[in-house]
CSV table of C-alpha atoms and ligand atoms in Angstrom, one decimal:
chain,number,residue,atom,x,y,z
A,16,UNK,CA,-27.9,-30.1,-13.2
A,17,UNK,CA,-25.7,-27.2,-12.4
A,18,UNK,CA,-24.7,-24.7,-15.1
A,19,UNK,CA,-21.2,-23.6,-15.3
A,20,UNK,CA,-21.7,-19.8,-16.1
A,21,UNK,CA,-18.8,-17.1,-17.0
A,22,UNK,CA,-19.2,-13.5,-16.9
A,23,UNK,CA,-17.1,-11.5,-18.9
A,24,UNK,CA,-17.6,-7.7,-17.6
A,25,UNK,CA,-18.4,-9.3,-14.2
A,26,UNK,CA,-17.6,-5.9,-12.2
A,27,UNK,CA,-19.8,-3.3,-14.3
A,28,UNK,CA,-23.8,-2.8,-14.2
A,29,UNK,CA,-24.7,-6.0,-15.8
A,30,UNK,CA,-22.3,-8.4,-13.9
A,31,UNK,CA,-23.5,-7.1,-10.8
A,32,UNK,CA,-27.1,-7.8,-11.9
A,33,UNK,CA,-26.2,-11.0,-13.1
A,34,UNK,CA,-24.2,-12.0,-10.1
A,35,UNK,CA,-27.0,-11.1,-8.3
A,36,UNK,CA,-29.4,-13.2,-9.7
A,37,UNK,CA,-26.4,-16.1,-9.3
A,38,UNK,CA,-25.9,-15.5,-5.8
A,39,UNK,CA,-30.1,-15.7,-4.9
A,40,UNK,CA,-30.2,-19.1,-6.9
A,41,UNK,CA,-30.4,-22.3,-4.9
A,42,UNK,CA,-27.0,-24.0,-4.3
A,43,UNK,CA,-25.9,-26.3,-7.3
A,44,UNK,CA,-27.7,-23.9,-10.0
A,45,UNK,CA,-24.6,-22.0,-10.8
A,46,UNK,CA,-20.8,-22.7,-10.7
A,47,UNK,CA,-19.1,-20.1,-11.9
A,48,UNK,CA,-15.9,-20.6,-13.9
A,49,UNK,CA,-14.9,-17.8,-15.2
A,50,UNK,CA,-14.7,-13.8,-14.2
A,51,UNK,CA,-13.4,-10.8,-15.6
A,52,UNK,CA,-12.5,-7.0,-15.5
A,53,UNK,CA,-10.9,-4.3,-16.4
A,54,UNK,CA,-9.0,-2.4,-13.7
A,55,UNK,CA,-11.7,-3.2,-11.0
A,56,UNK,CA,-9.1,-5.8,-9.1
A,57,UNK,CA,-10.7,-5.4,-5.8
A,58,UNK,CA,-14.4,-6.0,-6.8
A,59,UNK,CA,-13.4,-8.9,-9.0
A,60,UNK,CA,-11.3,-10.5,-6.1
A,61,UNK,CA,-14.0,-10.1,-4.1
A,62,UNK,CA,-16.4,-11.6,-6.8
A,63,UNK,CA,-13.9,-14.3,-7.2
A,64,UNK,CA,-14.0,-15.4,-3.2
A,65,UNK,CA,-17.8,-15.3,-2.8
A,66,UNK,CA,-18.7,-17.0,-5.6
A,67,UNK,CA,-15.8,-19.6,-5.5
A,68,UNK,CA,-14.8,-18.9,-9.4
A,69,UNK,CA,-12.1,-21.2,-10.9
A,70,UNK,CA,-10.3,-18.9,-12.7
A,71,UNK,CA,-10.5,-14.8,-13.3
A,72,UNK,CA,-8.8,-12.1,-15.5
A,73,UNK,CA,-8.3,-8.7,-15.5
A,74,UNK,CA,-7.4,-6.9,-19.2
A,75,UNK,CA,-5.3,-3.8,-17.2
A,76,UNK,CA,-1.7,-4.8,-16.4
A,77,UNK,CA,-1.1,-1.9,-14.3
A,78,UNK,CA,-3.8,-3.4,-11.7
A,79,UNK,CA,-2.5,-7.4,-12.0
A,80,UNK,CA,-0.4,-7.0,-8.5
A,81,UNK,CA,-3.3,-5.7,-6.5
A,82,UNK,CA,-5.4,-8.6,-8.1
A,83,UNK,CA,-2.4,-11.3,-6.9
A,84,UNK,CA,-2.4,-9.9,-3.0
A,85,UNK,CA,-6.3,-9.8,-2.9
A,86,UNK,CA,-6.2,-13.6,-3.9
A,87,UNK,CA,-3.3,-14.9,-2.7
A,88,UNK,CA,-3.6,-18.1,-0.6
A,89,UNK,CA,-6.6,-18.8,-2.5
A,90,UNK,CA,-7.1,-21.8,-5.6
A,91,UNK,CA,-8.2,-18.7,-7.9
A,92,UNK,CA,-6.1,-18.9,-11.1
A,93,UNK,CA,-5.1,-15.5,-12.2
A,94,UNK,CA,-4.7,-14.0,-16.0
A,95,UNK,CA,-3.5,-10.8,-17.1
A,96,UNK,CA,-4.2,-8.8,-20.2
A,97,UNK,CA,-6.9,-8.9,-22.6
A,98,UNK,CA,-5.6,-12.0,-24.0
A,99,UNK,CA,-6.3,-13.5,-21.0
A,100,UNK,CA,-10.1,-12.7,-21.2
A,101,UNK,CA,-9.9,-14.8,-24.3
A,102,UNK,CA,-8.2,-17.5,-22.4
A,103,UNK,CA,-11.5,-16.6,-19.3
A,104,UNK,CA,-14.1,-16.9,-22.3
A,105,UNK,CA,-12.5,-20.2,-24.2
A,106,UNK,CA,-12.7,-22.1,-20.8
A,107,UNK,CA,-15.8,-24.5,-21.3
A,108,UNK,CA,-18.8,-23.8,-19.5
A,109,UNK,CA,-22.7,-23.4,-20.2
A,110,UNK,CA,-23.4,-20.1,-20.4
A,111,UNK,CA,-21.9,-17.0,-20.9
A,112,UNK,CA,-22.8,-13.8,-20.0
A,113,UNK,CA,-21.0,-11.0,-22.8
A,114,UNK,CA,-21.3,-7.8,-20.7
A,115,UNK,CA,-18.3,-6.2,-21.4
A,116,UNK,CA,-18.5,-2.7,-22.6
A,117,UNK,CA,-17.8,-1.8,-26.4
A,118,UNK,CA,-15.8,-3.6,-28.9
A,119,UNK,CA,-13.0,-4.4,-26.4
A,120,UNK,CA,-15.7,-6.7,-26.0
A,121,UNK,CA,-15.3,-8.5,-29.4
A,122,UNK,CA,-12.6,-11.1,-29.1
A,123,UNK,CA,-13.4,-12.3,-25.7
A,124,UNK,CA,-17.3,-12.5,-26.9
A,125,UNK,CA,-16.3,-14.5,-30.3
A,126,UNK,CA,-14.2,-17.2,-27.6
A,127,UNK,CA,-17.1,-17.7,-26.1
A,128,UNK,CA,-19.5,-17.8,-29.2
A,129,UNK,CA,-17.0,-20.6,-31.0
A,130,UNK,CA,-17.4,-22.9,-27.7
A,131,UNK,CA,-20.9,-23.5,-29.1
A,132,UNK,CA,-22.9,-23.3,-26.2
A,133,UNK,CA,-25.4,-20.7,-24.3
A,134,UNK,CA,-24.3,-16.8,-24.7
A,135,UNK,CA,-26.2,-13.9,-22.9
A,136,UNK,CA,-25.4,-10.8,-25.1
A,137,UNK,CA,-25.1,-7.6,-23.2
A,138,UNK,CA,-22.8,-6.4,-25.0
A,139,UNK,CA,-23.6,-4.9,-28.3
A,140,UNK,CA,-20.9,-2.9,-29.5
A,141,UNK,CA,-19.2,-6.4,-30.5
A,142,UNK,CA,-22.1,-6.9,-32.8
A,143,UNK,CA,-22.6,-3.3,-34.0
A,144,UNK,CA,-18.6,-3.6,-35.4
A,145,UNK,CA,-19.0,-6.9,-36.3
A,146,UNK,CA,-22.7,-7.7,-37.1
A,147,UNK,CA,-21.5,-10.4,-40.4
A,148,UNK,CA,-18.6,-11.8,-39.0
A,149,UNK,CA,-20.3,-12.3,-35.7
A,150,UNK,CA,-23.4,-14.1,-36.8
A,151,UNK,CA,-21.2,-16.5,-39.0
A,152,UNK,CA,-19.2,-17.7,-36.2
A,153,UNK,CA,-22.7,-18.2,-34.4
A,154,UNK,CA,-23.9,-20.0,-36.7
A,155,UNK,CA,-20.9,-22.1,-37.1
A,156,UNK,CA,-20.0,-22.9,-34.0
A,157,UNK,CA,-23.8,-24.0,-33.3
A,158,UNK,CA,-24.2,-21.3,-30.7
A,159,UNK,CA,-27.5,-20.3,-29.1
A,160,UNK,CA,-27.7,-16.1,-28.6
A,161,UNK,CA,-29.7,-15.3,-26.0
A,162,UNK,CA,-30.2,-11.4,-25.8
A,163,UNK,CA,-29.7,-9.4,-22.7
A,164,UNK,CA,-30.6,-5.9,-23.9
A,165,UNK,CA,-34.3,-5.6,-22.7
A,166,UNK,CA,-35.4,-4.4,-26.0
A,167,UNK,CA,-33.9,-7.5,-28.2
A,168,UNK,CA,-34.9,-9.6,-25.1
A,169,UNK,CA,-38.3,-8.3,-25.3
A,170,UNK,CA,-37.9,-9.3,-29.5
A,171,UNK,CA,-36.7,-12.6,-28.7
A,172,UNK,CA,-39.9,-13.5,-26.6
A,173,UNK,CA,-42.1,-12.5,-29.0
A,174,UNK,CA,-40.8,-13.3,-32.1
A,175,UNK,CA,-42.4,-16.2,-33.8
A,176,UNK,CA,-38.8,-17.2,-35.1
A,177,UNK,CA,-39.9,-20.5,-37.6
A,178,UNK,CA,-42.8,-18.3,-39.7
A,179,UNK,CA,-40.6,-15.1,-40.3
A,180,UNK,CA,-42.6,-14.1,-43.6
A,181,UNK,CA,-45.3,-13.5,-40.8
A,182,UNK,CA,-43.3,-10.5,-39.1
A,183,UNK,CA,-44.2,-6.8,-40.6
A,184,UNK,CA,-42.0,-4.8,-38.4
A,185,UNK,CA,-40.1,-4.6,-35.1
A,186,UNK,CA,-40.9,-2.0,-32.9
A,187,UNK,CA,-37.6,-0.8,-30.4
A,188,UNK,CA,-39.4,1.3,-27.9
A,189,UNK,CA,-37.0,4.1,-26.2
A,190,UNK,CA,-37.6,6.0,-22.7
A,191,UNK,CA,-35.2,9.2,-25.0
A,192,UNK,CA,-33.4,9.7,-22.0
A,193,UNK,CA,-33.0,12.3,-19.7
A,194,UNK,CA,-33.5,15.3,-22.2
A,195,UNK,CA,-36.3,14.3,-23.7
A,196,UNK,CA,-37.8,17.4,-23.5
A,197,UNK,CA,-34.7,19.9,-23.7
A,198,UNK,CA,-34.6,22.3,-26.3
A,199,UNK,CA,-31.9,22.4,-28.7
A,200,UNK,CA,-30.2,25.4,-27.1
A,201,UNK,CA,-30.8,23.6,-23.4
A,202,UNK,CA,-28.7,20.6,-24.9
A,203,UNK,CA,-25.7,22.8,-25.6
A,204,UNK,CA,-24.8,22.8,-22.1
A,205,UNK,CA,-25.9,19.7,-20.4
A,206,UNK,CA,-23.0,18.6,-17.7
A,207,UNK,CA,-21.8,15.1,-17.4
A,208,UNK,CA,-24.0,14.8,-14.3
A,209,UNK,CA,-27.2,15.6,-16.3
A,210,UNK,CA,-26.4,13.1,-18.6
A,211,UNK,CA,-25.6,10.4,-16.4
A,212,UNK,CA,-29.1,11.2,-14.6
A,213,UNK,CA,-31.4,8.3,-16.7
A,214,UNK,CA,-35.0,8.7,-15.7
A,215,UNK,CA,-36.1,5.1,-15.7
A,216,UNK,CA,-32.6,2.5,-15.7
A,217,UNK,CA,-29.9,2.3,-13.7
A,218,UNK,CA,-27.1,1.8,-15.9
A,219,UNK,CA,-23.3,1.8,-16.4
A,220,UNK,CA,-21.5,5.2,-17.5
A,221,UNK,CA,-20.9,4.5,-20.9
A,222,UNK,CA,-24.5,3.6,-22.0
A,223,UNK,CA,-25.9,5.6,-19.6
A,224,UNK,CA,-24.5,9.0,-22.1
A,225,UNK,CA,-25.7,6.4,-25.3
A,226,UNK,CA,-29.1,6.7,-24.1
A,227,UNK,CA,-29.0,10.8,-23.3
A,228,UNK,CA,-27.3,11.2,-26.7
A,229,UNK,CA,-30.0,8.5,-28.8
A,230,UNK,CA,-26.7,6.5,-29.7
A,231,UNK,CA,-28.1,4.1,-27.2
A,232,UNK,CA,-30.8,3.3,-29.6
A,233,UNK,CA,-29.1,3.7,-33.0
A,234,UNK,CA,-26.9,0.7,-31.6
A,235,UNK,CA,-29.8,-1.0,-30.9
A,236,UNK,CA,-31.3,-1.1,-34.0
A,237,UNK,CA,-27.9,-1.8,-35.6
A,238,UNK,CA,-27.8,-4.6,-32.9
A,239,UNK,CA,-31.8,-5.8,-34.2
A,240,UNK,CA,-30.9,-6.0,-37.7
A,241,UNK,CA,-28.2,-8.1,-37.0
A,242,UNK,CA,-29.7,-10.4,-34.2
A,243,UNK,CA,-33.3,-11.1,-36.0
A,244,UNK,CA,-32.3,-10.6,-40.1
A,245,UNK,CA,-33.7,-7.2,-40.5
A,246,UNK,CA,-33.2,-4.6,-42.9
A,247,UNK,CA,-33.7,-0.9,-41.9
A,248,UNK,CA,-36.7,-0.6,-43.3
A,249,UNK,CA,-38.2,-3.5,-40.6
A,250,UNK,CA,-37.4,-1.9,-37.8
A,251,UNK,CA,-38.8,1.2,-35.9
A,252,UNK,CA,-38.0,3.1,-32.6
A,253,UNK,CA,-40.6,4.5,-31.1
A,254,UNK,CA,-40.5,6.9,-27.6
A,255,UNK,CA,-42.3,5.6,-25.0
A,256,UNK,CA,-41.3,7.4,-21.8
A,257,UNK,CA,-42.4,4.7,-19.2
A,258,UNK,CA,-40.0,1.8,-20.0
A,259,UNK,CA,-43.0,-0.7,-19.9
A,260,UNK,CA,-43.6,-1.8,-22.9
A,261,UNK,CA,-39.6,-3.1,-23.7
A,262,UNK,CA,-40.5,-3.7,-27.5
A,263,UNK,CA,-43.1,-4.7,-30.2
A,264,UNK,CA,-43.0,-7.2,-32.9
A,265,UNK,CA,-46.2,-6.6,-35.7
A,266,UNK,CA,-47.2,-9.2,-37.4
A,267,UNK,CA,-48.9,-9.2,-40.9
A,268,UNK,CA,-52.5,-9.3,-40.0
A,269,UNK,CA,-52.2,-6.4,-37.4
A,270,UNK,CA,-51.3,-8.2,-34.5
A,271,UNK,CA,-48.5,-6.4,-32.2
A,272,UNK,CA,-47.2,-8.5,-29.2
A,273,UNK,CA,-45.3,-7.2,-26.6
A,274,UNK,CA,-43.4,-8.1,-23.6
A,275,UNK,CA,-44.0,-6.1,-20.9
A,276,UNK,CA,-42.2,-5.3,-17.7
A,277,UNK,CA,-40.1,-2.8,-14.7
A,278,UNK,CA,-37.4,-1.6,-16.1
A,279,UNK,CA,-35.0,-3.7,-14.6
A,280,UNK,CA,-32.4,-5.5,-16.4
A,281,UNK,CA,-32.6,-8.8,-14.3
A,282,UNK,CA,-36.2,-9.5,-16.2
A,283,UNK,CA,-33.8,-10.1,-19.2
A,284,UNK,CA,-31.1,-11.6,-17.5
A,285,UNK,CA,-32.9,-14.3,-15.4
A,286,UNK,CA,-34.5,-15.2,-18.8
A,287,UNK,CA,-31.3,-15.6,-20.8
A,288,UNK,CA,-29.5,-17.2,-17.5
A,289,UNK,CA,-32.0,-19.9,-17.4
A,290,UNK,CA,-33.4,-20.1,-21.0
A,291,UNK,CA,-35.2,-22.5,-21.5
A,292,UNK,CA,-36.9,-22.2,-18.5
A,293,UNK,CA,-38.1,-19.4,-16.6
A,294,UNK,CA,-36.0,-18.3,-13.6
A,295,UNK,CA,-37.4,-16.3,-10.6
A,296,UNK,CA,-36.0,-12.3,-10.2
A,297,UNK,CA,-36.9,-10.1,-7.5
A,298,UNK,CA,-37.5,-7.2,-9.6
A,299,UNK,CA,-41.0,-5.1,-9.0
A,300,UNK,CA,-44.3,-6.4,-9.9
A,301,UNK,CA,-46.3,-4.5,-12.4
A,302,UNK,CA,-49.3,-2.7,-10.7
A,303,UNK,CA,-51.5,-2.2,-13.6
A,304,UNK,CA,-54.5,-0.3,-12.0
A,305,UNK,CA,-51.4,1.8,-11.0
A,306,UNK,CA,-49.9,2.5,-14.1
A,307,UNK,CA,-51.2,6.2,-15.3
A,308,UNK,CA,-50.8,5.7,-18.8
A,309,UNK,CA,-48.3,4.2,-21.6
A,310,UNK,CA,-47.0,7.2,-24.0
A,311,UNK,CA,-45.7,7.2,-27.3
A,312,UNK,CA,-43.5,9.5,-29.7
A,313,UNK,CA,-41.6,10.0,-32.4
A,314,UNK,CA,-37.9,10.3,-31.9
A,315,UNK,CA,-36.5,13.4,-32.9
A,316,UNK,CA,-33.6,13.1,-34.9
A,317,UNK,CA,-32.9,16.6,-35.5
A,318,UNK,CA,-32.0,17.4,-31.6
A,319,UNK,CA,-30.8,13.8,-31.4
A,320,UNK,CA,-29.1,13.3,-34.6
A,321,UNK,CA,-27.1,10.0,-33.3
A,322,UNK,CA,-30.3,7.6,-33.9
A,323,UNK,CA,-30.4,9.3,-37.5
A,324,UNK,CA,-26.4,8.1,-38.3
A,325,UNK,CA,-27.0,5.1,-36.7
A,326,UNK,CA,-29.5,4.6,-39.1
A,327,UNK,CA,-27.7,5.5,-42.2
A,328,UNK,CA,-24.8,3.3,-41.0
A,329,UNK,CA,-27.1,0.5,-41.1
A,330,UNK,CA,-28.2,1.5,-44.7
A,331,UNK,CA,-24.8,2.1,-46.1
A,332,UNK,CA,-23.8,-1.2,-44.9
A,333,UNK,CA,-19.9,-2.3,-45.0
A,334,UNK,CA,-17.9,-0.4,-42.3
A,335,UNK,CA,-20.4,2.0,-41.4
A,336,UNK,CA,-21.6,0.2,-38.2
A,337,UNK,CA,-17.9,-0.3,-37.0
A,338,UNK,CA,-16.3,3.2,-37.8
A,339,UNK,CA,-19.8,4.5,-36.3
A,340,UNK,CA,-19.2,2.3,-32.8
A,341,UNK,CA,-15.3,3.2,-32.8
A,342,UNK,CA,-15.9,7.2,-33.3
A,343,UNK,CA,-18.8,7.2,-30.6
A,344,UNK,CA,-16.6,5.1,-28.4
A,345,UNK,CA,-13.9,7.6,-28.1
A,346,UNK,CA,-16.2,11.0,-28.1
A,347,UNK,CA,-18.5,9.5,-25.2
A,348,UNK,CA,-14.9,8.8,-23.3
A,349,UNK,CA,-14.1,12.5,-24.1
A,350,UNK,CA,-17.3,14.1,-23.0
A,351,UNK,CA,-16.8,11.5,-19.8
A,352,UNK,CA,-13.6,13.2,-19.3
A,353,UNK,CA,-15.5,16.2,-19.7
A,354,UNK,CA,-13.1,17.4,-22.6
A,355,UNK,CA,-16.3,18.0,-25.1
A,356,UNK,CA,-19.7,19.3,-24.9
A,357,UNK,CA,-22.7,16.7,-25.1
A,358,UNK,CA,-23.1,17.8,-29.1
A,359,UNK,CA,-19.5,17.4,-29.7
A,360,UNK,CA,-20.6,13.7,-29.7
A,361,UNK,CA,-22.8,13.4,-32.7
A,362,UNK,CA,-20.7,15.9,-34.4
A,363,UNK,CA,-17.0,14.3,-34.2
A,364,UNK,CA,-19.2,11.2,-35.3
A,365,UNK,CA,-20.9,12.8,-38.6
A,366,UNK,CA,-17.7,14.2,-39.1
A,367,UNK,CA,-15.4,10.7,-39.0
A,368,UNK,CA,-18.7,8.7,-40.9
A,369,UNK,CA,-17.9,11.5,-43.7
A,370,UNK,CA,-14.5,10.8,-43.5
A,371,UNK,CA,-14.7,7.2,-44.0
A,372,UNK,CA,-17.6,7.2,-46.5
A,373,UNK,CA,-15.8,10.1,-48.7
A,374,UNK,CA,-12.6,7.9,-48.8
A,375,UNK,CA,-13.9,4.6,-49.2
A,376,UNK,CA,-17.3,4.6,-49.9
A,377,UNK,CA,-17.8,2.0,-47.5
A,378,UNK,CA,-17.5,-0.3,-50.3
A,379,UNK,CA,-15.3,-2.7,-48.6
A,380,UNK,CA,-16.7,-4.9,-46.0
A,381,UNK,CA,-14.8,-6.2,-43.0
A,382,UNK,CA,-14.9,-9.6,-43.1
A,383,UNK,CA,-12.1,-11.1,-40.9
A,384,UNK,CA,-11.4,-10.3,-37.3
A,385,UNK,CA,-8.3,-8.9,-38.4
A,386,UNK,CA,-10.4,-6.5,-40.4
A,387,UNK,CA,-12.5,-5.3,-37.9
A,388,UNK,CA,-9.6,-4.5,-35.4
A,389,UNK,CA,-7.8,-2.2,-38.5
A,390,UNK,CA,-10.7,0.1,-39.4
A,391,UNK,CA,-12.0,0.2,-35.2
A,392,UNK,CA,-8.2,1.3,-34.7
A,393,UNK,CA,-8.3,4.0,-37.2
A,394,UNK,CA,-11.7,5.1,-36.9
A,395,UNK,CA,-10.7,5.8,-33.4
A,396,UNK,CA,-7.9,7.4,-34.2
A,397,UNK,CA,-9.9,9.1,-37.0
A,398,UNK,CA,-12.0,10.4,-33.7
A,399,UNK,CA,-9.3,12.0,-31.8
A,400,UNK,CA,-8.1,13.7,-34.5
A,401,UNK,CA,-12.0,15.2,-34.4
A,402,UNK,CA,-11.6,15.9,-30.9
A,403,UNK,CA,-8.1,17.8,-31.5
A,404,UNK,CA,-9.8,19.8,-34.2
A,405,UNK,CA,-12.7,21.2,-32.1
B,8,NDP,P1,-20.1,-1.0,-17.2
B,8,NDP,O1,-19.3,0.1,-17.6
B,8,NDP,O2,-21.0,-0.9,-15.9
B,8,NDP,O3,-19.2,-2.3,-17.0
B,8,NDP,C1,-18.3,-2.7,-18.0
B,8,NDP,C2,-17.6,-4.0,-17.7
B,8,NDP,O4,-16.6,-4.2,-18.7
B,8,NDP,C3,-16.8,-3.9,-16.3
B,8,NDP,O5,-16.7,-5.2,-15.8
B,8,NDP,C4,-15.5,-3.3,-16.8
B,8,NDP,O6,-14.4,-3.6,-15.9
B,8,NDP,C5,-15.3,-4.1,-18.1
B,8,NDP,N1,-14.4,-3.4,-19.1
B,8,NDP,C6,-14.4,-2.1,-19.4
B,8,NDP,N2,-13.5,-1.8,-20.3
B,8,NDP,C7,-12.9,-3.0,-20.6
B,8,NDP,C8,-11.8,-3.4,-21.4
B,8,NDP,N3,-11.1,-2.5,-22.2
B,8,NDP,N4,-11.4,-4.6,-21.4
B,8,NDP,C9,-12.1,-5.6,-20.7
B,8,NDP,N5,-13.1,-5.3,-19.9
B,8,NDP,C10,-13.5,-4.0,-19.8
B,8,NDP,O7,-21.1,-1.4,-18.4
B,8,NDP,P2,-22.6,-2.0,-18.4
B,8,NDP,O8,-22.7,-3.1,-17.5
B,8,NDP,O9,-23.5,-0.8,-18.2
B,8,NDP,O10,-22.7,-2.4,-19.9
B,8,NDP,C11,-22.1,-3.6,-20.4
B,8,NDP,C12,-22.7,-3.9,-21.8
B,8,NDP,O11,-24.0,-4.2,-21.6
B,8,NDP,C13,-22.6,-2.7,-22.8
B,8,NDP,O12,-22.3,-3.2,-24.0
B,8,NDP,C14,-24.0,-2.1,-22.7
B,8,NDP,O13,-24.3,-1.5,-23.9
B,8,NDP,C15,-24.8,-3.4,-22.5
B,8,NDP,N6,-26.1,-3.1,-21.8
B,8,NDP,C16,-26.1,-2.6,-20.5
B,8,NDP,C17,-27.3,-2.3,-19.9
B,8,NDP,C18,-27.3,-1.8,-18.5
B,8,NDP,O14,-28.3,-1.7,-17.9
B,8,NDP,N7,-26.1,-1.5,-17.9
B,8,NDP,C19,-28.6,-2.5,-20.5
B,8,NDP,C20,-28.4,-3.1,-21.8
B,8,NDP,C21,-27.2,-3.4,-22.5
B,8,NDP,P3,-14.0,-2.5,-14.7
B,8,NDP,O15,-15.1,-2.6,-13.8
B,8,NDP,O16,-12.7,-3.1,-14.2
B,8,NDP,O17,-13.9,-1.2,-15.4
């Protein structure tokens, strides 16, 4: 039976890995209805022809006419604005793959969670703002998560999901970037290019400085806590240079499975695009008698202080997770821009969390949509205050 499949993000890292997979699949596996972008008109006009989509939108305004000539004279229906990635997502099809970056993510993600059907979730800034909120509407609208990051994929493989009294901990592995093994002063004046340098994935921009920076995998574990009902305390990250080995779950009588793999994102993808079943993915075999050795460290959260507020935005709960996202959002754009220094990141994000937690306490949860959208607006402006103040 074909699957109608939408991709929201359909022009960054992920879309093209996922419309890669798509466009090697036999004829009749996919149709795709839905595609969308930010500013990338020509890419996703492109997208749109090859892959015959029904309908695409584009969030940036100032991009809509070149989007209208690339597809004029085609049946492609066009929306503009981000409410018309809502409009992409709520269209009904199968599967979904949520691979927009950060929370911009979030309302176009929750359209597609509420249609109640398959959702690939690349995207976990929407759940890292929203964790509560996020799993509620899962659960009501009878949705089926299936992650995409490789570490939550690897999780979800492993997971013996109807004995959960059986789990000990979850293990996140990390590859800790490209500087790894910088010192502290060395980290002080790592360019934009050093950052975006990632020894082991290929990945978009913004993640790519997540991972340099250990935000990657503070999100991540924010991201695990929500996805498989974890408290802090269950779940570990571990350094493990290689990128085999994409996670660990330990059970209570010792037992640690793992799934294991390149590191290339369409292992995760192909499984959540054709969950249940197994799809192929031309990704490299592993060559065990060629593998030198599997390594493993402790993070260091004192030269990589992100994965330590991560943390403690987990364990304080409330709006910690969202004003965390929003303030690292806007200083990764700023280093990007190449406006601040690579530890201006952590810092304008201690200094917003501190901000936040002095005047609120946390205490109050976000619990509507509405919410989330008012304490991500001013933590981000919270941030560029920080950035002024530098
Ligand atoms: P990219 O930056 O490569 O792509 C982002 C996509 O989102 C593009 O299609 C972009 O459109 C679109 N987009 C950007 N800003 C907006 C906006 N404001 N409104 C609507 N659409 C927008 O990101 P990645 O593919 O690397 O990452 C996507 C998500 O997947 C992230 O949450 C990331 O953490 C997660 N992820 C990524 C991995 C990877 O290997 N890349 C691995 C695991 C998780 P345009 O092209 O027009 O800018």
């Amino acid at each position: 039976m074909t699957r109608r499949v939408t991709v929201l993000g359909a022009t960054g890292s992920i879309g093209d890995s996922t419309m890669d997979l798509i466009g090697r699949a036999d004829e009749g596996v996919f149709q795709i209805v839905a595609l969308t972008a930010n500013t990338n008109a020509q890419k996703l006009a492109d997208l749109a022809i090859q892959f015959n989509a029904e309908f695409v939108a584009l969030a940036d305004p100032d991009h809509a006419d070149d989007l209208r000539a690339r597809l004029s004279g085609t049946s492609v229906e066009i929306g503009i604005g981000p409410e018309a990635l809502v409009e992409a997502a709520s269209l009904p099809c199968d599967f979904t793959m949520a691979a927009i970056i950060g929370a911009a993510g979030l309302e176009p993600t929750l359209a597609a969670v509420d249609q109640g059907n398959h959702v690939g979730l690349a995207n976990k800034e929407c759940l890292v703002c929203a964790g509560d909120l996020f799993m509620n509407r899962v659960a009501k609208a009878g949705a089926t998560l299936l992650p995409v990051d490789s570490e939550h994929n690897a999780i979800f493989q492993v997971l013996e999901k109807d004995a959960p009294k059986g789990v000990k901990r979850l293990i996140l592995t990390a590859s800790g970037g490209p500087f790894r093994e910088a010192s502290p002063g060395k980290l002080q004046t790592v360019t934009r290019k050093d950052a975006l340098a990632h020894p082991t994935w290929d990945m978009g921009a913004k993640i790519s400085i997540d991972s340099a920076t250990l935000m990657n995998k503070g999100l991540e574990l924010i991201e695990a806590a929500y996805l498989f009902d974890r408290s802090s305390e269950g779940i570990d990250v571990i350094v493990h240079p290689q990128s085999i080995i994409h996670s660990m779950v330990e059970y209570v009588d010792g037992s640690v499975l793992s799934q294991m793999g390149s590191p290339d994102m369409r292992t995760p993808i192909a499984y959540a695009l054709g969950w249940p079943d197994r799809m192929a993915a031309p990704v490299a075999r592993l060559d065990f008698a060629k593998i030198t050795g599997l390594t493993f460290f402790e993070p260091d959260t004192e030269r990589f202080p992100a994965l330590r507020l991560a943390r403690e935005a987990l364990e304080s709960g409330g709006q910690g997770p969202c004003v965390l996202n929003a303030a690292n959002e806007i200083a990764v754009e700023a280093f990007l821009k190449e406006t601040i220094k690579f530890m201006d990141i952590p810092k304008v994000v201690e200094a917003v969390i501190n901000e936040f937690s002095a005047a609120s306490g946390f205490s109050v949860s976000p619990t509507t949509l509405d919410d989330v959208l008012t304490l991500d607006k001013a933590a981000r402006q919270a941030a560029i205050g920080r950035l002024k103040a530098l």
